[in-house]
PDB file of C-alpha atoms (C1' of nucleotides) in Angstrom:
ATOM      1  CA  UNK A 198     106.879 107.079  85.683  1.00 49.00           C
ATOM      2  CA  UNK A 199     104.388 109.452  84.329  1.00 54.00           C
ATOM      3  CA  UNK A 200     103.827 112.391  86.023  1.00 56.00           C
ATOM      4  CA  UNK A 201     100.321 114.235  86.118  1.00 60.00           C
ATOM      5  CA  UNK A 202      99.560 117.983  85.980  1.00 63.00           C
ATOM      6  CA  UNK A 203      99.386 118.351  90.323  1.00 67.00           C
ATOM      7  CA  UNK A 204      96.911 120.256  91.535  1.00 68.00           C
ATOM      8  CA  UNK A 205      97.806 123.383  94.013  1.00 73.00           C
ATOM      9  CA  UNK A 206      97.046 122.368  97.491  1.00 78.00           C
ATOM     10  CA  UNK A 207      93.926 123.848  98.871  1.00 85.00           C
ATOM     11  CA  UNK A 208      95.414 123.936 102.121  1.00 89.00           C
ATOM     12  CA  UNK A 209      98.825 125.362 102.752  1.00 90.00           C
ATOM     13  CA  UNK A 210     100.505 123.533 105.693  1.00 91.00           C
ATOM     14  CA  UNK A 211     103.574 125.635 105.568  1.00 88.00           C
ATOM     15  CA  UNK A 212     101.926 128.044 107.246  1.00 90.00           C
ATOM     16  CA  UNK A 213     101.519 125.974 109.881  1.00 95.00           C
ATOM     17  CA  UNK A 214     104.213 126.762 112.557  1.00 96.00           C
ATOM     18  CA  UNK A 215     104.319 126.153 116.025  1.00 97.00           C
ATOM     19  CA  UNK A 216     106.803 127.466 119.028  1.00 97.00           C
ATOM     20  CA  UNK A 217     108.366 124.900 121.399  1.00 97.00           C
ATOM     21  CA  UNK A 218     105.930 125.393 124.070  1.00 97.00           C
ATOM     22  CA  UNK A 219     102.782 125.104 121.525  1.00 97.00           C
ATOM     23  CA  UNK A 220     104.043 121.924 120.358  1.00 97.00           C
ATOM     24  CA  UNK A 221     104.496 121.122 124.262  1.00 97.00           C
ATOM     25  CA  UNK A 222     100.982 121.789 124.239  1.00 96.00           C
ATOM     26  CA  UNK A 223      99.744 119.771 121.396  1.00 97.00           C
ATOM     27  CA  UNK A 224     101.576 116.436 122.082  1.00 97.00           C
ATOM     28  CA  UNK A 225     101.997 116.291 125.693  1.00 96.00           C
ATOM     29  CA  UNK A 226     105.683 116.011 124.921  1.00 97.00           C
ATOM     30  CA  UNK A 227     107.500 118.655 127.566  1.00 97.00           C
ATOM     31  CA  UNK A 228     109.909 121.424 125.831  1.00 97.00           C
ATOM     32  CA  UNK A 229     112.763 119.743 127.495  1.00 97.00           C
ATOM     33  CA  UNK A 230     112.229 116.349 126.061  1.00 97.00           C
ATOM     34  CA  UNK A 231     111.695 118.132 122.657  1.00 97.00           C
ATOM     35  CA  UNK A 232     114.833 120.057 122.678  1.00 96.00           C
ATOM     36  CA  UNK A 233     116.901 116.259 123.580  1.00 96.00           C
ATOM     37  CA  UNK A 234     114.801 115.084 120.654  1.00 97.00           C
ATOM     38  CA  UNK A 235     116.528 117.563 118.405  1.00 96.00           C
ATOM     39  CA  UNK A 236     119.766 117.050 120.152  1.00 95.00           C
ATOM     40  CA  UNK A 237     119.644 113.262 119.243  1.00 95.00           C
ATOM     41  CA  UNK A 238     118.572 113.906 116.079  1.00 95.00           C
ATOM     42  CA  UNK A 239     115.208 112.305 116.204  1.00 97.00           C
ATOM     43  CA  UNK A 240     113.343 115.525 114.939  1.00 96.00           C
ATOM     44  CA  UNK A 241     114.410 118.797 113.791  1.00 95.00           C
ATOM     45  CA  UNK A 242     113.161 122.446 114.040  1.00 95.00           C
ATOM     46  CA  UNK A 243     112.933 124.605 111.487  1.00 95.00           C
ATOM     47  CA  UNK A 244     116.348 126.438 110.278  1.00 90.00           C
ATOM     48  CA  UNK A 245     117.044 128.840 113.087  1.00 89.00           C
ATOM     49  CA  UNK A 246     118.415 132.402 111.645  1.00 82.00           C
ATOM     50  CA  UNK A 247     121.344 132.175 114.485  1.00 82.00           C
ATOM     51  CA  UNK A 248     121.107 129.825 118.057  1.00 80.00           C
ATOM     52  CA  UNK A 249     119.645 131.779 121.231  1.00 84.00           C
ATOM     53  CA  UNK A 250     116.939 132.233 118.756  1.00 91.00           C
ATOM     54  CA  UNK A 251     113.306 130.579 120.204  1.00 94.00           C
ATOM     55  CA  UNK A 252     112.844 127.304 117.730  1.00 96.00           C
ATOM     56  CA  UNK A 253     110.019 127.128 115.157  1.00 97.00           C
ATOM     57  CA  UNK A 254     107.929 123.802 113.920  1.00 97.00           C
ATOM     58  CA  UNK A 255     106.274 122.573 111.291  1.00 96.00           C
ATOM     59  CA  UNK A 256     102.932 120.850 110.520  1.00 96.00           C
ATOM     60  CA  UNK A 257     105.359 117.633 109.579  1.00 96.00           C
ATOM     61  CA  UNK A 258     107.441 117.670 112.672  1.00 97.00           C
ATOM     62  CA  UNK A 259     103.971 118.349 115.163  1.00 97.00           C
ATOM     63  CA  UNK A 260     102.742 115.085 113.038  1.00 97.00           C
ATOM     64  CA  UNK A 261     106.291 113.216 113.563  1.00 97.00           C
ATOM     65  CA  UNK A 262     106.106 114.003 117.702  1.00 97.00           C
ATOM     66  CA  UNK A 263     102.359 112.699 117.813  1.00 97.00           C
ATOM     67  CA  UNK A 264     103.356 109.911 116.528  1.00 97.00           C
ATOM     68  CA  UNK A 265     106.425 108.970 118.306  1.00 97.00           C
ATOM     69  CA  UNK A 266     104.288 110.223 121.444  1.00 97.00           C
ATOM     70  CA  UNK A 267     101.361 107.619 120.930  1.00 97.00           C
ATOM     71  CA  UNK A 268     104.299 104.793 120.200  1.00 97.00           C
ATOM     72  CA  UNK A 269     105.765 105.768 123.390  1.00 96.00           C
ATOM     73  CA  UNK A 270     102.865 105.157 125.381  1.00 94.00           C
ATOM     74  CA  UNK A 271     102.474 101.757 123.208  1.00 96.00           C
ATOM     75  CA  UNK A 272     105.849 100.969 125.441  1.00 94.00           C
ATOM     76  CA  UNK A 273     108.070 101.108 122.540  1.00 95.00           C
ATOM     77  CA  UNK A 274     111.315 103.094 123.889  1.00 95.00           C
ATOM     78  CA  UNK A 275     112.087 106.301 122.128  1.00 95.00           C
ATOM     79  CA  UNK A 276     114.755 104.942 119.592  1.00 95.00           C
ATOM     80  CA  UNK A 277     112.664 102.504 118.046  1.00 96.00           C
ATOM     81  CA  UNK A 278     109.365 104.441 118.636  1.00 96.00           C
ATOM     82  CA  UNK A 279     111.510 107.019 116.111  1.00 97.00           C
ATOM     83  CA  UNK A 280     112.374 104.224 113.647  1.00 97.00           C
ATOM     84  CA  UNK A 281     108.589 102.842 113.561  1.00 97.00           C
ATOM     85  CA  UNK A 282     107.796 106.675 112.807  1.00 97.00           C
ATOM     86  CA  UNK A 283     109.804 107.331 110.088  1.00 97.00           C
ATOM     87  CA  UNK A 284     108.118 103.670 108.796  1.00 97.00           C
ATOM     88  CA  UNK A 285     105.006 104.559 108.955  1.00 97.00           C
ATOM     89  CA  UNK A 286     105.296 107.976 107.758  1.00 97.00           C
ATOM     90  CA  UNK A 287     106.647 106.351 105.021  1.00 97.00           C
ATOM     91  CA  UNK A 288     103.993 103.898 103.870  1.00 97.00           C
ATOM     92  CA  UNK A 289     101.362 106.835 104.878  1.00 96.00           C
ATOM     93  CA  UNK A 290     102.662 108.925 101.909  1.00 95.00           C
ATOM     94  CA  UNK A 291     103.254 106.261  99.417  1.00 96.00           C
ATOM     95  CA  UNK A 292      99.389 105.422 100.309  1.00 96.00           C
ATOM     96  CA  UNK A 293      98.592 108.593  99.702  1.00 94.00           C
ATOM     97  CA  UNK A 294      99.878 108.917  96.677  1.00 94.00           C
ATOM     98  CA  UNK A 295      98.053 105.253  95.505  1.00 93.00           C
ATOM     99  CA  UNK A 296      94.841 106.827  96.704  1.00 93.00           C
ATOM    100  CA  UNK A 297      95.760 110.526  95.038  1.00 91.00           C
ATOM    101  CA  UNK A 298      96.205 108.877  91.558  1.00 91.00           C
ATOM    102  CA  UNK A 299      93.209 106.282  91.910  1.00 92.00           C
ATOM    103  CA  UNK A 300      90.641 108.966  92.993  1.00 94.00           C
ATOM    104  CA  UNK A 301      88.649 110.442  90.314  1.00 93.00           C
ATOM    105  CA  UNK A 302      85.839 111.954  92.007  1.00 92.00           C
ATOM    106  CA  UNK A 303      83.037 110.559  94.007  1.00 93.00           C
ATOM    107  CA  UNK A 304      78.769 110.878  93.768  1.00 90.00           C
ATOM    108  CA  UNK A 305      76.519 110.830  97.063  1.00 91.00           C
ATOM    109  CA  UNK A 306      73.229 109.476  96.999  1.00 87.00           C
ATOM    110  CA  UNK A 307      71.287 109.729 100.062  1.00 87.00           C
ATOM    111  CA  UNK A 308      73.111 107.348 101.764  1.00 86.00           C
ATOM    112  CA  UNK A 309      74.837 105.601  99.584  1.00 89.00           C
ATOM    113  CA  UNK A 310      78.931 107.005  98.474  1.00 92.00           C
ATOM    114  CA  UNK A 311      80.108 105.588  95.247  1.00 94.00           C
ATOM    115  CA  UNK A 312      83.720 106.873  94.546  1.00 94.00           C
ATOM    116  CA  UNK A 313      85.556 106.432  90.984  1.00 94.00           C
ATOM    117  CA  UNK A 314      88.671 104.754  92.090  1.00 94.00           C
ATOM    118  CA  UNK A 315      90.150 105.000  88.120  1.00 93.00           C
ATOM    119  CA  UNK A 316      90.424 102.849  85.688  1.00 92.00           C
ATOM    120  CA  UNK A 317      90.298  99.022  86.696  1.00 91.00           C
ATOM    121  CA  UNK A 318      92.424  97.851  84.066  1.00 91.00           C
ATOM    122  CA  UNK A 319      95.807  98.027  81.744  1.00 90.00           C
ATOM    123  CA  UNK A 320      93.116  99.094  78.420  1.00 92.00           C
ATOM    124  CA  UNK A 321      91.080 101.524  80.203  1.00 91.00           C
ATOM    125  CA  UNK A 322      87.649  99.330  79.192  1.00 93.00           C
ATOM    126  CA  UNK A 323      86.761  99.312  82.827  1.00 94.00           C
ATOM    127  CA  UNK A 324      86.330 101.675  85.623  1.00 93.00           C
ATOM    128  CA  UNK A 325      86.469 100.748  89.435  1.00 94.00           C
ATOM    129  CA  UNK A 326      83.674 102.395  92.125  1.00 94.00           C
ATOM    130  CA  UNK A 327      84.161 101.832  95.870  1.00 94.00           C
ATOM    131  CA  UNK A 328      80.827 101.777  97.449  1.00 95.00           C
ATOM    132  CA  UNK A 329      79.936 102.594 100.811  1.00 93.00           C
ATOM    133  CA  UNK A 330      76.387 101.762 102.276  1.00 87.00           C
ATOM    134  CA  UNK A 331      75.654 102.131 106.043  1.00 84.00           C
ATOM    135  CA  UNK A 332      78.824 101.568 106.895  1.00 84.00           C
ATOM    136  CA  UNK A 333      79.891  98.818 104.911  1.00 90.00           C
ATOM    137  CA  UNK A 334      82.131  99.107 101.826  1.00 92.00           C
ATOM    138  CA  UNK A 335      82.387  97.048  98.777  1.00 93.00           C
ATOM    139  CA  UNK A 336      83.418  97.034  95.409  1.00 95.00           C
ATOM    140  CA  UNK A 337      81.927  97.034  91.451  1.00 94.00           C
ATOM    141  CA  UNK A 338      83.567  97.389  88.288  1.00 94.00           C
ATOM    142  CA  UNK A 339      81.778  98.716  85.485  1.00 92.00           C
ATOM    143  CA  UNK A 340      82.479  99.619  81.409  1.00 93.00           C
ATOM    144  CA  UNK A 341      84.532 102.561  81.586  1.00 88.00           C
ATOM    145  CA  UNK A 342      82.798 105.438  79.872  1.00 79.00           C
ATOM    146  CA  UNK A 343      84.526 107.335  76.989  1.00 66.00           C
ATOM    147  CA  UNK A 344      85.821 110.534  78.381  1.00 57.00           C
ATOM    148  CA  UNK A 345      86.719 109.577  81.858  1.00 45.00           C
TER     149      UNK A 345
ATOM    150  C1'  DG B  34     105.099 135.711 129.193  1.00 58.83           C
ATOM    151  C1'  DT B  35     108.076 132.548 126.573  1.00 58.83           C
ATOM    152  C1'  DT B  36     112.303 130.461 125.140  1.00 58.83           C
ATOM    153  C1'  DC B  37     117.228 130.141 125.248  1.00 58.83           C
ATOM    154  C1'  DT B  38     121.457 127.321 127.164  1.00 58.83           C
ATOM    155  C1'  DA B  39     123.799 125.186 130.785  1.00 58.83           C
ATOM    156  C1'  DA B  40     124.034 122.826 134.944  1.00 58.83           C
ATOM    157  C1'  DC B  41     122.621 119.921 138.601  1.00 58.83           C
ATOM    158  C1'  DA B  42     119.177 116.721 140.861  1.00 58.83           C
TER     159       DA B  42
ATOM    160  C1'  DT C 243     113.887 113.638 132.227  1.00 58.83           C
ATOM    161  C1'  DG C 244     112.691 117.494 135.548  1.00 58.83           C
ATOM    162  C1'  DT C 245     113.963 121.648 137.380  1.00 58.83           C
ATOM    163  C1'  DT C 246     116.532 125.539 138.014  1.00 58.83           C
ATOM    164  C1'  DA C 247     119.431 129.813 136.852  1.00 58.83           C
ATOM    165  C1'  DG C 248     120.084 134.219 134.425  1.00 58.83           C
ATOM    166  C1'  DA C 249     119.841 136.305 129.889  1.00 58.83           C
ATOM    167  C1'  DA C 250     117.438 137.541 125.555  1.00 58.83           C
TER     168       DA C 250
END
DNA sequence: GTTCTAACA
DNA sequence: TGTTAGAA
């Protein structure tokens, strides 16, 4: 698979890090149930320099617990709220990177969004635009233009 | 003030 | 899973 030059992030979500009672905070999931989380192996802190130490998160892990939090109060029970997680993480990245290779910039005007969505086809003769009008998407494909 | 582990409800 | 205890 060809790889592109990748861009530097313009946000760095590493330096996003929570303590066990901010993360309490943000997910409505009590420190107590976090820490049996970890001891089941259903999420994980960050690498603690020795135990007795207080437990750092990530961005990844905060997204992880919402998750599993919302499934929870779907009724799904925590073991298979954790294995619908790690699904959907899953198909949430490869989407992004579908969307991340398709998008090639987009133009706004007035109220009208038309977004390059890449080349529409195999010989690069055609370019695909996503169009979104009050509210209402659709699609056009148009003669790709030279230096795209 | 917060978090740690361990123990008991 | 909640709530405590004493220590860090």
């Amino acid at each position: 698979m060809e790889n592109r030059k990748k861009l530097p992030n313009f946000v760095d979500l590493d330096l996003l890090v929570f303590r066990i009672g901010e993360l309490s905070r943000m997910t409505g999931i009590s420190s107590r149930q976090l820490r049996y989380w970890e001891q089941r192996g259903y999420i994980s802190a960050m690498d603690r320099e020795d135990e007795h130490k207080a437990r750092l998160y990530n961005f990844h892990t905060l997204i992880q617990v919402l998750i599993i939090s919302r499934l929870l109060d779907e009724g799904y029970r925590l073991p298979s709220a954790v294995e619908k997680m790690h699904d959907m993480v899953k198909k949430m990245s490869i989407t992004r990177e579908f969307f991340t290779r398709a998008f090639q910039g987009i133009e706004v005007d007035g109220d009208t969004v038309k977004m390059n969505l890449g080349y529409f086809d195999d010989a690069h003769t055609q370019t695909l635009y996503g169009l979104n009008e009050d509210g209402h998407i659709r699609y056009e494909v148009e003669p790709a233009h030279p230096e795209q």
